[in-house]
């Protein structure tokens, strides 16, 4: 069983940040931009590492979402990825389960944008 690590961006080492960015570049096949990267740091990271290699990752950033006339303190999920050869092995579910715990403890609601609805709905996320 892999350990799921929860760390703030400030507590990550330079090597861990490089490993996370490498995972994101691999998983998104070069389509993870520098702008995407900037949106995924500064909050809380949930990851699984095997040695020096980060094999699964997701981060949650504090955002204010306006719903009607109300501002809501939301945990916005960014940079969800699993090493391509390990996709489908439960690592993505493990980091998203931990992300849900972080969101429940610190935010009014969680939000994300995805084209992979079936994966997230299976974990209890709802379309809105």
Tab-separated table of C-alpha atoms in Angstrom, residues 29-124:
chain	number	residue	atom	x	y	z
A	29	UNK	CA	1.531	14.722	-22.700
A	30	UNK	CA	3.184	18.143	-22.797
A	31	UNK	CA	-0.125	20.028	-22.589
A	32	UNK	CA	0.352	21.187	-18.963
A	33	UNK	CA	1.367	24.836	-19.385
A	34	UNK	CA	3.373	27.131	-17.143
A	35	UNK	CA	0.085	28.935	-16.447
A	36	UNK	CA	-1.511	25.631	-15.374
A	37	UNK	CA	1.496	25.082	-13.088
A	38	UNK	CA	1.117	28.518	-11.472
A	39	UNK	CA	-2.538	27.712	-10.739
A	40	UNK	CA	-1.580	24.468	-9.005
A	41	UNK	CA	0.965	25.762	-6.479
A	42	UNK	CA	0.440	27.782	-3.334
A	43	UNK	CA	-2.045	25.510	-1.623
A	44	UNK	CA	-2.099	21.927	-0.427
A	45	UNK	CA	-0.693	19.010	-2.411
A	46	UNK	CA	-1.726	15.402	-2.057
A	47	UNK	CA	0.667	12.941	-3.610
A	48	UNK	CA	1.948	9.404	-3.710
A	49	UNK	CA	5.695	8.978	-4.128
A	50	UNK	CA	7.691	5.868	-4.832
A	51	UNK	CA	11.238	6.723	-3.935
A	52	UNK	CA	12.008	10.065	-5.535
A	53	UNK	CA	9.311	9.633	-8.176
A	54	UNK	CA	5.899	11.232	-7.607
A	55	UNK	CA	3.422	8.816	-9.208
A	56	UNK	CA	0.142	10.542	-8.317
A	57	UNK	CA	-0.753	14.122	-7.449
A	58	UNK	CA	-3.586	16.567	-6.929
A	59	UNK	CA	-3.603	19.999	-5.347
A	60	UNK	CA	-6.282	22.168	-3.821
A	61	UNK	CA	-6.192	25.959	-3.944
A	62	UNK	CA	-8.273	28.437	-1.990
A	63	UNK	CA	-10.615	30.286	-4.324
A	64	UNK	CA	-13.633	32.514	-3.871
A	65	UNK	CA	-16.574	31.406	-5.986
A	66	UNK	CA	-19.539	33.718	-6.301
A	67	UNK	CA	-22.838	31.860	-6.258
A	68	UNK	CA	-25.658	34.276	-6.871
A	69	UNK	CA	-24.914	37.143	-4.495
A	70	UNK	CA	-22.879	35.005	-2.078
A	71	UNK	CA	-19.107	34.539	-2.009
A	72	UNK	CA	-18.132	30.981	-1.096
A	73	UNK	CA	-14.734	29.888	0.277
A	74	UNK	CA	-13.962	26.992	-2.073
A	75	UNK	CA	-11.196	24.454	-2.418
A	76	UNK	CA	-10.482	24.302	-6.135
A	77	UNK	CA	-8.808	21.114	-7.306
A	78	UNK	CA	-5.948	21.465	-9.770
A	79	UNK	CA	-3.233	19.329	-11.344
A	80	UNK	CA	-4.706	15.853	-10.895
A	81	UNK	CA	-2.428	13.301	-12.507
A	82	UNK	CA	-1.181	9.730	-12.293
A	83	UNK	CA	1.869	8.319	-14.041
A	84	UNK	CA	0.453	7.024	-17.334
A	85	UNK	CA	1.642	3.439	-16.807
A	86	UNK	CA	-0.092	3.380	-13.379
A	87	UNK	CA	-3.441	4.855	-14.392
A	88	UNK	CA	-6.354	2.642	-13.418
A	89	UNK	CA	-4.582	1.226	-10.344
A	90	UNK	CA	-6.401	3.285	-7.697
A	91	UNK	CA	-3.769	5.990	-7.210
A	92	UNK	CA	-5.988	8.740	-8.618
A	93	UNK	CA	-8.839	7.652	-6.369
A	94	UNK	CA	-6.487	7.659	-3.381
A	95	UNK	CA	-5.320	11.237	-3.919
A	96	UNK	CA	-8.846	12.463	-4.638
A	97	UNK	CA	-10.172	10.786	-1.483
A	98	UNK	CA	-7.506	12.617	0.526
A	99	UNK	CA	-8.283	15.878	-1.318
A	100	UNK	CA	-11.926	15.501	-0.279
A	101	UNK	CA	-10.787	15.297	3.360
A	102	UNK	CA	-8.722	18.483	2.993
A	103	UNK	CA	-11.661	20.280	1.388
A	104	UNK	CA	-14.119	19.130	4.070
A	105	UNK	CA	-11.807	20.392	6.824
A	106	UNK	CA	-10.956	23.787	5.348
A	107	UNK	CA	-13.553	24.901	2.794
A	108	UNK	CA	-17.279	25.396	2.315
A	109	UNK	CA	-17.223	23.369	-0.884
A	110	UNK	CA	-14.920	21.792	-3.411
A	111	UNK	CA	-14.876	22.472	-7.134
A	112	UNK	CA	-12.978	21.363	-10.216
A	113	UNK	CA	-13.140	21.458	-13.966
A	114	UNK	CA	-12.821	18.213	-15.892
A	115	UNK	CA	-13.652	16.295	-19.002
A	116	UNK	CA	-13.400	13.017	-17.048
A	117	UNK	CA	-16.802	13.176	-15.345
A	118	UNK	CA	-17.238	9.451	-14.810
A	119	UNK	CA	-14.067	9.207	-12.697
A	120	UNK	CA	-15.075	12.062	-10.388
A	121	UNK	CA	-18.763	11.141	-10.172
A	122	UNK	CA	-17.744	7.652	-9.047
A	123	UNK	CA	-15.944	9.364	-6.141
A	124	UNK	CA	-19.014	11.372	-5.149
